[in-house]
Amino acid sequence: MSNATTTPSAAPALPVTGGGSRRPRLSGMTWLIWRQHRAAFWTMLALTALAVAWMLYQRAGLLDHLTAKGWPRSSPDTWMEDIQPYQAETLKAGLGLLLVPVIAGVFLGAPLLAGDLESGTAKLVTTQAASPARWLATKLGVTVPVVVVCTVALSLVCDAWWTPLTEQDGRMGWDLTVFTNTGPVPVALALFTVLGGVAIGMVLRRTLLSMVVTFFFAVAVQVAWGQYRLDLGHVVRITTDSGVDGGAPSLPTAAYEIDQSFVTSSGETLGWSTCVHAGSEKAVEACRQQKGIVGWAVDYLPISQMSGMQWLGASILFALAAAVTAFVFLWGRKRVV
C-alpha cells in the first residue's frame, strides 16, 4: 500500500490591506482641476492662514490692553484710553482686506478658463474626457469652495478682532473697512468678483488681457459698493422746532449721520449754510426769520439697520454672482471650445 498522501494546492494570496478606512481622495476631473490650479489654490489658502494668525495675534494684544484697563467691568471711558493705535491698526488691516476680492478675481478667476482656452487644453479635455458643461461645473465646483472657505475665515476673524472696539464706538462699524469686511459681505464680493473674472476670461480667451480687464472690473465693483452701500438702509429723520441756536439735535448711540439741514415752519428743508453769508449776526437772524426757519432736520441711519444692510447688499451680490454663473454655462456649452 502506498503511503503517499495528496496535499491540497495552495490558495492564491490575497492582497494585504490596512485595517483602517481609506482617506477620501480627489479623483477624475476633480483631481485634474485641483492639480492644474493647485499653486493658486494653495497660495490663497496659505495667505488666508497667515492673515488669520496675524489678526488673532493682534486681537490678543487688543484684549490684553483692554483687560489691563479693567475691561469689561470698569467705565468705557477707561477702556478707551490710548486705544487709538489699536483702532488705526484695524483700519489699516481693513484697507488691505479690501484688496482680497480684487486679487482673487485677477489671479484666480480670470486665468481659470482663459488659460485653458488660450492653450487649447479646453478643446482637448472637452472632446476626449468630458462635456463642456461638466468641465465648467468641475472648474467652478473646485474654485468656489476655496473662495468661500477663505473669505468666511477672514470675515469671522475680523469680526472677532473688531467687536471690542465697535461695541464701545458703534460709529466705527459704519466705516467702509469694517462694514465691508465683516458679515456676509466679503464672501459675496469675492464670489462676484471671481465669477466675473471667470466670465471675462471665457469671453476674451486670453489670460493676460483677461487679468487686466478683471482688475478694472474688480476695482469698479469695490468703488460702486463703497459709493452706494449706505443706500441699502432706510434713512430716518429727526427734527426740532425750537430754533437753531442750540445746534443740531443729538442722534441715537452709534447712528450714522447722513445730512443736516434747516427746517421751516411749512416742513421744507433748507441747506445748513442758508443765510451764512447774509452779513452780521442780526442780518443772519433776520434772513432765517424771513425764510421761516424754526429748527433742524437731521437724517441718519440707526445702528440697528447695519446687519440688515449687510445682508441685503450681500444678497444682491449673490444674485449677481448667480447670474454670472448662469451666463458662464449658457455661453460655455456652445462656445467654450
Coordinates of C-alpha atoms in Angstrom, one line a residue:
M1 CA 0.0 0.0 0.0
S2 CA 1.3 3.3 -0.9
N3 CA 2.0 5.8 1.9
A4 CA 1.9 8.8 -0.4
T5 CA -0.6 11.5 0.6
T6 CA -2.1 14.2 -1.5
T7 CA -1.6 17.8 -0.4
P8 CA -4.1 20.4 -1.4
S9 CA -2.9 23.1 -3.7
A10 CA -2.1 26.4 -2.1
A11 CA -4.8 29.1 -2.3
P12 CA -3.9 32.3 -4.2
A13 CA -2.6 35.0 -1.9
L14 CA -4.9 37.9 -1.2
P15 CA -3.7 41.5 -1.2
V16 CA -3.0 42.8 2.3
T17 CA -5.0 45.9 3.1
G18 CA -4.7 48.2 6.0
G19 CA -7.1 47.8 8.8
G20 CA -8.1 51.5 8.8
S21 CA -10.5 53.1 6.4
R22 CA -9.0 54.8 3.3
R23 CA -8.8 58.6 3.4
P24 CA -11.0 60.4 0.8
R25 CA -9.0 61.5 -2.2
L26 CA -9.8 63.5 -5.2
S27 CA -10.1 61.6 -8.4
G28 CA -11.1 62.0 -12.0
M29 CA -11.7 65.5 -13.3
T30 CA -11.8 67.0 -9.8
W31 CA -8.3 65.8 -9.2
L32 CA -7.2 67.1 -12.6
I33 CA -8.6 70.6 -11.9
W34 CA -7.1 70.8 -8.5
R35 CA -3.7 69.7 -9.7
Q36 CA -3.9 72.1 -12.6
H37 CA -4.6 75.1 -10.3
R38 CA -3.1 73.8 -7.1
A39 CA -0.5 76.6 -7.0
A40 CA -3.2 79.3 -6.9
F41 CA -5.4 77.4 -4.5
W42 CA -2.7 76.6 -2.0
T43 CA -1.3 80.1 -2.2
M44 CA -4.8 81.5 -1.4
L45 CA -5.2 79.1 1.5
A46 CA -1.8 79.8 2.9
L47 CA -2.1 83.6 2.7
T48 CA -5.5 83.3 4.4
A49 CA -4.0 81.1 7.2
L50 CA -1.2 83.7 7.7
A51 CA -3.7 86.6 7.8
V52 CA -5.9 84.8 10.3
A53 CA -2.9 84.0 12.5
W54 CA -1.8 87.6 12.4
M55 CA -5.3 89.0 13.2
L56 CA -5.7 86.6 16.1
Y57 CA -2.3 87.8 17.4
Q58 CA -3.5 91.4 17.1
R59 CA -6.8 90.6 18.8
A60 CA -4.9 89.1 21.7
G61 CA -2.9 92.3 22.1
L62 CA -6.1 94.4 22.0
L63 CA -7.7 92.2 24.6
D64 CA -4.6 92.4 26.8
H65 CA -4.8 96.2 26.6
L66 CA -8.5 96.4 27.4
T67 CA -8.1 93.9 30.3
A68 CA -5.3 96.0 31.8
K69 CA -7.7 98.9 31.7
G70 CA -10.4 97.0 33.6
W71 CA -12.4 95.8 30.7
P72 CA -15.3 94.9 30.8
R73 CA -16.1 95.9 34.4
S74 CA -14.8 99.4 34.5
S75 CA -16.1 102.5 32.8
P76 CA -15.9 102.6 29.0
D77 CA -14.0 105.8 29.2
T78 CA -11.3 103.9 30.9
W79 CA -11.2 101.1 28.4
M80 CA -10.8 103.6 25.5
E81 CA -7.7 105.3 26.9
D82 CA -4.7 105.0 24.5
I83 CA -6.9 103.0 22.1
Q84 CA -6.1 105.0 19.0
P85 CA -3.1 102.8 17.9
Y86 CA -5.3 99.7 18.0
Q87 CA -8.0 101.4 16.0
A88 CA -5.5 102.6 13.5
E89 CA -4.2 99.0 13.1
T90 CA -7.6 97.6 12.5
L91 CA -8.4 100.3 9.9
K92 CA -5.1 99.6 8.1
A93 CA -5.8 95.9 8.1
G94 CA -9.3 96.6 6.8
L95 CA -7.9 98.6 3.8
G96 CA -5.6 95.6 3.0
L97 CA -8.6 93.2 3.1
L98 CA -10.5 95.3 0.6
L99 CA -7.9 94.1 -1.9
V100 CA -8.8 90.4 -1.3
P101 CA -11.7 90.3 -3.9
V102 CA -9.6 92.2 -6.4
I103 CA -6.6 89.8 -6.0
A104 CA -8.8 86.7 -6.1
G105 CA -10.6 87.9 -9.2
V106 CA -7.4 88.7 -11.1
F107 CA -5.2 85.8 -10.1
L108 CA -7.8 83.1 -9.6
G109 CA -10.9 84.0 -11.5
A110 CA -9.5 85.4 -14.8
P111 CA -7.0 82.6 -15.6
L112 CA -9.4 79.8 -14.6
L113 CA -10.8 79.3 -18.1
A114 CA -8.8 81.8 -20.1
G115 CA -5.6 79.7 -19.7
D116 CA -7.1 76.5 -21.0
L117 CA -8.9 78.3 -23.8
E118 CA -5.7 80.1 -24.9
S119 CA -3.5 77.0 -24.8
G120 CA -6.1 74.7 -26.4
T121 CA -6.4 72.4 -23.3
A122 CA -10.1 73.1 -23.1
K123 CA -10.7 71.6 -26.5
L124 CA -8.6 68.5 -25.7
V125 CA -10.4 67.9 -22.4
T126 CA -14.0 68.6 -23.6
T127 CA -13.6 66.4 -26.8
Q128 CA -12.0 63.4 -25.1
A129 CA -12.8 63.3 -21.4
A130 CA -15.9 65.2 -20.6
S131 CA -18.6 67.5 -21.9
P132 CA -18.2 71.3 -21.7
A133 CA -20.9 71.5 -19.0
R134 CA -19.1 69.0 -16.8
W135 CA -15.8 70.7 -17.3
L136 CA -17.2 74.1 -16.4
A137 CA -19.1 72.6 -13.4
T138 CA -15.9 71.0 -12.1
K139 CA -13.8 74.1 -12.6
L140 CA -16.3 76.2 -10.6
G141 CA -17.1 73.4 -8.1
V142 CA -13.4 73.3 -7.0
T143 CA -12.8 77.0 -7.1
V144 CA -15.9 78.4 -5.4
P145 CA -15.4 76.4 -2.1
V146 CA -11.8 77.6 -1.8
V147 CA -13.0 81.2 -2.2
V148 CA -15.9 80.7 0.3
V149 CA -13.6 79.0 2.9
C150 CA -11.0 81.7 2.8
T151 CA -13.4 84.7 2.9
V152 CA -15.6 83.2 5.6
A153 CA -12.5 82.6 7.8
L154 CA -11.3 86.2 7.2
S155 CA -14.8 87.6 8.0
L156 CA -15.2 85.7 11.2
V157 CA -11.7 86.6 12.5
C158 CA -12.2 90.3 11.5
D159 CA -15.5 90.4 13.4
A160 CA -13.9 88.8 16.5
W161 CA -11.0 91.2 16.3
W162 CA -13.0 94.4 15.9
T163 CA -16.0 93.6 18.1
P164 CA -14.5 95.0 21.3
L165 CA -13.9 98.3 19.5
T166 CA -17.2 98.6 17.7
E167 CA -19.0 97.8 20.9
Q168 CA -17.5 100.9 22.5
D169 CA -17.7 103.1 19.4
G170 CA -20.5 101.8 17.2
R171 CA -19.9 104.5 14.6
M172 CA -16.7 102.6 13.7
G173 CA -18.9 99.9 12.3
W174 CA -20.1 102.2 9.6
D175 CA -16.5 102.7 8.3
L176 CA -16.1 101.1 4.8
T177 CA -13.3 98.8 6.0
V178 CA -15.4 97.4 8.9
F179 CA -18.7 97.3 7.1
T180 CA -17.3 95.6 4.0
N181 CA -15.0 93.0 5.8
T182 CA -17.5 91.6 8.3
G183 CA -20.7 89.5 8.0
P184 CA -21.6 88.1 4.6
V185 CA -20.3 91.0 2.5
P186 CA -16.7 89.8 1.9
V187 CA -17.9 86.4 0.8
A188 CA -20.4 87.9 -1.6
L189 CA -17.9 90.4 -3.0
A190 CA -15.2 87.8 -3.5
L191 CA -17.6 85.4 -5.2
F192 CA -19.0 88.0 -7.6
T193 CA -15.5 89.3 -8.5
V194 CA -14.1 85.8 -9.0
L195 CA -17.0 84.6 -11.1
G196 CA -16.9 87.9 -13.0
G197 CA -13.2 87.2 -13.8
V198 CA -14.1 83.7 -14.9
A199 CA -16.7 85.1 -17.3
I200 CA -14.3 87.7 -18.6
G201 CA -11.6 85.1 -19.2
M202 CA -14.1 82.8 -21.0
V203 CA -15.2 85.6 -23.4
L204 CA -11.7 87.1 -24.1
R205 CA -9.8 83.8 -24.2
R206 CA -6.5 85.5 -23.4
T207 CA -5.0 85.1 -19.9
L208 CA -3.1 88.4 -19.6
L209 CA -5.8 90.5 -21.2
S210 CA -8.4 88.9 -19.0
M211 CA -6.4 89.6 -15.9
V212 CA -6.1 93.3 -16.8
V213 CA -9.8 93.7 -17.6
T214 CA -10.7 91.8 -14.4
F215 CA -8.6 94.1 -12.4
F216 CA -10.6 97.1 -13.6
F217 CA -13.8 95.2 -13.2
A218 CA -13.0 94.3 -9.6
V219 CA -11.9 97.9 -8.8
A220 CA -15.2 99.2 -10.3
V221 CA -17.2 96.8 -8.1
Q222 CA -15.4 98.0 -5.0
V223 CA -15.9 101.6 -5.9
A224 CA -19.6 101.1 -6.6
W225 CA -20.0 99.2 -3.3
G226 CA -18.3 101.9 -1.3
Q227 CA -20.4 104.6 -3.1
Y228 CA -23.8 103.0 -2.7
R229 CA -23.7 100.7 0.3
L230 CA -25.4 103.3 2.6
D231 CA -28.3 103.5 0.2
L232 CA -29.3 100.0 1.3
G233 CA -30.6 101.4 4.6
H234 CA -33.8 103.4 5.3
V235 CA -32.9 106.9 6.3
V236 CA -34.5 108.2 9.5
R237 CA -35.1 112.0 10.1
I238 CA -35.2 113.8 13.4
T239 CA -36.4 117.4 13.5
T240 CA -36.7 120.2 16.1
D241 CA -38.8 123.4 16.1
S242 CA -37.1 125.3 18.9
G243 CA -34.8 127.4 16.8
V244 CA -31.3 126.8 15.5
D245 CA -29.1 128.5 18.1
G246 CA -28.8 125.3 20.3
G247 CA -27.3 123.3 17.4
A248 CA -28.5 120.2 15.7
P249 CA -30.2 117.5 17.9
S250 CA -28.2 114.6 19.3
L251 CA -28.5 111.3 17.5
P252 CA -29.0 107.9 19.0
T253 CA -25.9 106.0 20.0
A254 CA -23.8 104.8 17.1
A255 CA -26.1 106.3 14.5
Y256 CA -24.5 107.4 11.2
E257 CA -25.3 110.9 10.2
I258 CA -26.3 111.4 6.5
D259 CA -27.1 115.1 6.4
Q260 CA -28.0 118.2 8.4
S261 CA -30.4 120.9 7.2
F262 CA -32.7 123.6 8.5
V263 CA -36.4 123.0 8.6
T264 CA -39.1 125.7 8.1
S265 CA -42.5 126.1 9.7
S266 CA -44.0 124.6 6.5
G267 CA -41.8 121.5 6.7
E268 CA -39.5 122.5 3.9
T269 CA -35.8 121.8 4.4
L270 CA -33.0 124.2 3.5
G271 CA -29.3 123.7 3.4
W272 CA -27.4 124.3 6.7
S273 CA -25.4 127.1 5.0
T274 CA -28.6 129.1 4.3
C275 CA -28.1 132.7 5.4
V276 CA -24.5 132.2 6.4
H277 CA -23.4 134.9 4.0
A278 CA -26.0 137.4 5.0
G279 CA -23.5 139.5 6.9
S280 CA -23.8 140.4 10.6
E281 CA -25.4 138.2 13.2
K282 CA -28.6 140.3 13.1
A283 CA -28.7 140.0 9.3
V284 CA -28.4 136.3 9.6
E285 CA -31.2 136.1 12.1
A286 CA -33.4 138.3 10.0
C287 CA -32.7 136.1 7.0
R288 CA -33.7 133.0 8.9
Q289 CA -36.9 134.6 10.1
Q290 CA -37.7 135.7 6.6
K291 CA -37.3 132.1 5.3
G292 CA -39.4 130.8 8.2
I293 CA -36.6 128.6 9.7
V294 CA -37.7 127.1 13.0
G295 CA -35.3 124.3 13.7
W296 CA -33.1 121.5 12.5
A297 CA -33.6 118.4 10.4
V298 CA -31.0 115.6 10.7
D299 CA -31.1 112.5 8.5
Y300 CA -29.3 109.4 9.9
L301 CA -29.1 105.6 9.8
P302 CA -29.6 103.8 13.1
I303 CA -27.2 101.1 14.1
S304 CA -30.0 98.6 14.2
Q305 CA -30.1 98.6 10.4
M306 CA -26.5 97.7 9.9
S307 CA -26.8 94.0 9.9
G308 CA -29.8 94.1 7.6
M309 CA -28.0 96.4 5.2
Q310 CA -25.0 94.0 5.0
W311 CA -27.3 91.0 4.3
L312 CA -29.3 92.9 1.7
G313 CA -26.1 94.0 -0.1
A314 CA -24.7 90.5 0.1
S315 CA -28.0 89.1 -1.3
I316 CA -27.8 91.4 -4.3
L317 CA -24.1 90.4 -4.9
F318 CA -25.0 86.7 -4.5
A319 CA -27.8 87.2 -7.1
L320 CA -25.4 88.9 -9.5
A321 CA -22.9 86.0 -8.9
A322 CA -25.6 83.5 -9.7
A323 CA -26.5 85.4 -12.9
V324 CA -22.8 85.4 -14.0
T325 CA -22.6 81.7 -13.3
A326 CA -25.7 81.1 -15.5
F327 CA -24.1 83.2 -18.2
V328 CA -20.9 81.1 -18.0
F329 CA -22.8 77.9 -18.5
L330 CA -25.0 79.2 -21.3
W331 CA -22.1 80.7 -23.2
G332 CA -19.7 77.9 -22.4
R333 CA -21.9 75.0 -23.6
K334 CA -21.6 76.2 -27.2
R335 CA -18.6 78.5 -27.4
V336 CA -16.1 77.2 -24.8
V337 CA -14.1 75.3 -27.5

